[in-house]
Short mmCIF file of C-alpha atoms in Angstrom, two decimals:
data_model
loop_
_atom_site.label_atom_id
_atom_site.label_comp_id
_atom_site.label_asym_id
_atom_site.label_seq_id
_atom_site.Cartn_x
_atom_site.Cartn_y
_atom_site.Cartn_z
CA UNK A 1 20.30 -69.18 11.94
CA UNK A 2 19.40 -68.53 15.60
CA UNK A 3 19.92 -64.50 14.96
CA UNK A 4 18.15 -64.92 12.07
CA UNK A 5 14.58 -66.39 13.43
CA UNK A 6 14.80 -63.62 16.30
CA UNK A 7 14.91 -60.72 13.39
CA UNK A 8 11.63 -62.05 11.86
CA UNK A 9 9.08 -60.93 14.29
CA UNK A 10 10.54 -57.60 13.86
CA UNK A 11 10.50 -57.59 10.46
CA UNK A 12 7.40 -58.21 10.17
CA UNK A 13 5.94 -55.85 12.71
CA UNK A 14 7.91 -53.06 10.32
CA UNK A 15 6.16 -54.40 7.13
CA UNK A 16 2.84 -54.84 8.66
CA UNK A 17 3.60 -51.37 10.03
CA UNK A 18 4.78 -49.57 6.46
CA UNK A 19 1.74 -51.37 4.45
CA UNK A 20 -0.97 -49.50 6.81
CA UNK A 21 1.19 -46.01 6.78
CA UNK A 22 1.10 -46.63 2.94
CA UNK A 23 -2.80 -47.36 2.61
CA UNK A 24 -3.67 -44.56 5.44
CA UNK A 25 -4.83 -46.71 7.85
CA UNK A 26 -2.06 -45.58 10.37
CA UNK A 27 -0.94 -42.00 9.84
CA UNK A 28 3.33 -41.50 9.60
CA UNK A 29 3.05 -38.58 12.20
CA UNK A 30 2.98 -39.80 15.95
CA UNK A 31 -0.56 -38.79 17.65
CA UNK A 32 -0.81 -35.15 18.62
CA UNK A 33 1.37 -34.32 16.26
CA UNK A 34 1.72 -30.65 14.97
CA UNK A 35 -1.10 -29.31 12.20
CA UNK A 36 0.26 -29.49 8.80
CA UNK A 37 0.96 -25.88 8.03
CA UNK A 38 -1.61 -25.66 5.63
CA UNK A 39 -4.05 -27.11 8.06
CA UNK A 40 -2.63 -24.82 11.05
CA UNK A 41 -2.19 -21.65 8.42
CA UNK A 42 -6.15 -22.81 7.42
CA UNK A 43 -7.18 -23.18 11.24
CA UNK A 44 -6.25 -19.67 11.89
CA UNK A 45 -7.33 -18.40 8.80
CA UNK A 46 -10.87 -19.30 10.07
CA UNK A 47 -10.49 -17.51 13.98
CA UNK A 48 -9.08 -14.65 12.21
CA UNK A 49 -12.03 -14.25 9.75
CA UNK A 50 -14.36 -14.80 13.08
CA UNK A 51 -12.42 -12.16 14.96
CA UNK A 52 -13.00 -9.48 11.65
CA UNK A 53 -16.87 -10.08 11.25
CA UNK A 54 -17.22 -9.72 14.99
CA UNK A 55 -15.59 -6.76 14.71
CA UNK A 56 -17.27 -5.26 11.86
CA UNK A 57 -21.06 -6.37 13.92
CA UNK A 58 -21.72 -9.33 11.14
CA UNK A 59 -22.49 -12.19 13.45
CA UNK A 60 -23.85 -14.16 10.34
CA UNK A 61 -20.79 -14.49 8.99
CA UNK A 62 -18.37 -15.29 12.13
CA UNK A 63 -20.99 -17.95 12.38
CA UNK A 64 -19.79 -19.25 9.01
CA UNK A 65 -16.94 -20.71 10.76
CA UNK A 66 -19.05 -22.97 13.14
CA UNK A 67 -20.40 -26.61 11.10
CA UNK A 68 -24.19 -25.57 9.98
CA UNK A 69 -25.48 -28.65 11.93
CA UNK A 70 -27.71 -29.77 14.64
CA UNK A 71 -25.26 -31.75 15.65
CA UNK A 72 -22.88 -28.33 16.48
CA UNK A 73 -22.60 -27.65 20.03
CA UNK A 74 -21.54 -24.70 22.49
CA UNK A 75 -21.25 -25.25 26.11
CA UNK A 76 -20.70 -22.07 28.36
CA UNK A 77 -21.90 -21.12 31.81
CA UNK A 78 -25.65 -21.32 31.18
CA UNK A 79 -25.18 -24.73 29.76
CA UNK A 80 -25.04 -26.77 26.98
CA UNK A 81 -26.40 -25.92 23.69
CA UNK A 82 -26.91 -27.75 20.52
CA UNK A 83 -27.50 -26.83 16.77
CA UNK A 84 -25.98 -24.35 14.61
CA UNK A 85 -29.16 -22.16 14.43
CA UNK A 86 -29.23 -22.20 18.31
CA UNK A 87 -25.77 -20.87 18.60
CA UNK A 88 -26.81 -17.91 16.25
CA UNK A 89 -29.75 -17.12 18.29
CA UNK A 90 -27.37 -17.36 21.81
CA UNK A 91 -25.22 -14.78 19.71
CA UNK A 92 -27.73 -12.38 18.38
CA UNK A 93 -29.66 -12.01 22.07
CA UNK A 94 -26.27 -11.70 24.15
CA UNK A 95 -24.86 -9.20 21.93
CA UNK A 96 -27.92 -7.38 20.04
CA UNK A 97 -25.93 -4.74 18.32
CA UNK A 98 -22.25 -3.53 17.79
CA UNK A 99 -21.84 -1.77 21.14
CA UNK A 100 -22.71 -4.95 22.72
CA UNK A 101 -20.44 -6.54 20.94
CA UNK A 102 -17.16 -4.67 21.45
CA UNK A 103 -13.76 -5.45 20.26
CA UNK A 104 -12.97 -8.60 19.89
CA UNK A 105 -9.43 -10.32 20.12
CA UNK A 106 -8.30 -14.21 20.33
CA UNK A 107 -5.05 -15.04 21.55
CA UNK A 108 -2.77 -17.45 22.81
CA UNK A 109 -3.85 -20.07 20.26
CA UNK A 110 -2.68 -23.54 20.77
CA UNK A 111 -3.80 -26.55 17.92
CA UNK A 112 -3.43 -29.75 18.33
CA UNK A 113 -4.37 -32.03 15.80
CA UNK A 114 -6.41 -35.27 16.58
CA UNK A 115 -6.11 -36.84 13.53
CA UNK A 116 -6.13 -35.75 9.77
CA UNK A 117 -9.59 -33.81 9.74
CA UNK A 118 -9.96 -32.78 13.18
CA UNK A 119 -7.95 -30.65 15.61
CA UNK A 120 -8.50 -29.45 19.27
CA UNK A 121 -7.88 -25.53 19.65
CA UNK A 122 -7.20 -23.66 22.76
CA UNK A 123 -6.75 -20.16 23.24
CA UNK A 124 -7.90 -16.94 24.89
CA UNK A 125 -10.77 -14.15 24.13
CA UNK A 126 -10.88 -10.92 25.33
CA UNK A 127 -13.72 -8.08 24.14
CA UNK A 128 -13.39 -4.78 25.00
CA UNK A 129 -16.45 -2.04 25.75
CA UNK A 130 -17.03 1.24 26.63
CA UNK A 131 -17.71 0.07 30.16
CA UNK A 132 -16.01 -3.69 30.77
CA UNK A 133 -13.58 -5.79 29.33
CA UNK A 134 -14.83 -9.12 29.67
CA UNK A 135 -12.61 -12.12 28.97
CA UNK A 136 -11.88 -15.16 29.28
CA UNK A 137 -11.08 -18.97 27.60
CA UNK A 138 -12.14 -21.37 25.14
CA UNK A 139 -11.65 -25.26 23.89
CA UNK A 140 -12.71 -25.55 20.59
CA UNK A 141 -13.12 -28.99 18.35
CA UNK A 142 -13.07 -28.10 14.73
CA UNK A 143 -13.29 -30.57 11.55
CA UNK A 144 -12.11 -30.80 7.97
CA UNK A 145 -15.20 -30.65 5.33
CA UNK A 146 -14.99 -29.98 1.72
CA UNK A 147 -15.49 -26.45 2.38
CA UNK A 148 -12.59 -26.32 4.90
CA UNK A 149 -12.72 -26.07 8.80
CA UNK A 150 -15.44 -25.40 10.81
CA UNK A 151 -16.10 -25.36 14.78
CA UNK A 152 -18.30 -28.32 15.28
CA UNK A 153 -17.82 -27.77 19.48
CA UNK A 154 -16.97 -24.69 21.31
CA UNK A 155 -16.68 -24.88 25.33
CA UNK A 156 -15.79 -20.83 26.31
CA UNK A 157 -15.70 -20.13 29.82
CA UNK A 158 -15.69 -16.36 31.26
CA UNK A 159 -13.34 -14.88 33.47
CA UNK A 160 -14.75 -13.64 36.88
CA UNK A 161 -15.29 -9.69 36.69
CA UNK A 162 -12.47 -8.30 39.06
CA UNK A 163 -14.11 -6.97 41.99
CA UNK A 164 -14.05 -2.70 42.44
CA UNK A 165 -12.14 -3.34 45.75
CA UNK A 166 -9.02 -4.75 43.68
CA UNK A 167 -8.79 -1.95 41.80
CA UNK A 168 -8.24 0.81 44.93
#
């Protein structure tokens, strides 16, 4: 009987446990767990389509992958900036044309998922120019809506330029 009254509290940790997996409330995968492939497969679906219209000069359209809110933010070394349309306008004045914008290429992508709609993305940039290849990194925060994930906060820090004495 003793054995018997020490098994209950654990039982009933498991069944309190399995009714909120089954209703949602607690999700069966541990915290950072891996993307779902869909959601990882759909996650870099999104940078790749980003990385093509950047390519092709359409900033309208790798701004489809960042939420159309005023809530949206991008942080970078002149600060922080909020609102979807403000983003676009940071994009169109730092890189007025195609020759300003160069070649772009991510890399090095690492997602994490925070929980079923949201995931944390890390990962490199790199554009190349006729004259520079600037580069650097970027933490991204992107969320599931019903038209699939968008950037809703994008930190993306620069390399420093190597100096002319370094390359001798």
């Amino acid at each position: 009987m003793r054995n018997k009254i020490h098994a209950l509290p654990s039982l009933c940790v498991a069944l309190v446990l399995a009714v909120l997996m089954l209703s949602g409330v607690v999700e069966s995968k541990p915290a950072g767990a891996s993307p779902t492939s869909g959601d990882q497969t759909a996650i870099r679906t999104l940078l790749q389509s980003q990385q093509e219209a950047w390519n092709r000069g359409d900033i309208e359209t790798f701004m489809v992958g960042y939420w159309k809110s005023d809530k949206t933010e991008f942080v970078g070394s002149s600060g922080i900036l909020r609102g979807w349309q403000g983003v676009l306008d940071r994009y169109r004045k730092s890189y007025p044309d195609q020759v300003a914008m160069g070649k772009l290429t991510f890399s090095d992508l690492e997602i994490t998922m925070l929980s079923s709609d949201s995931a944390y993305i890390l990962g490199r940039w790199q554009l190349e120019r006729e004259k520079d290849r600037p580069g650097g990194v970027f933490t991204l925060i992107a969320r599931k809506f019903p038209e699939g994930w968008r950037i809703i906060h994008d930190h993306t820090s620069a390399f420093a330029s190597p100096s002319a004495e370094g390359h001798k």
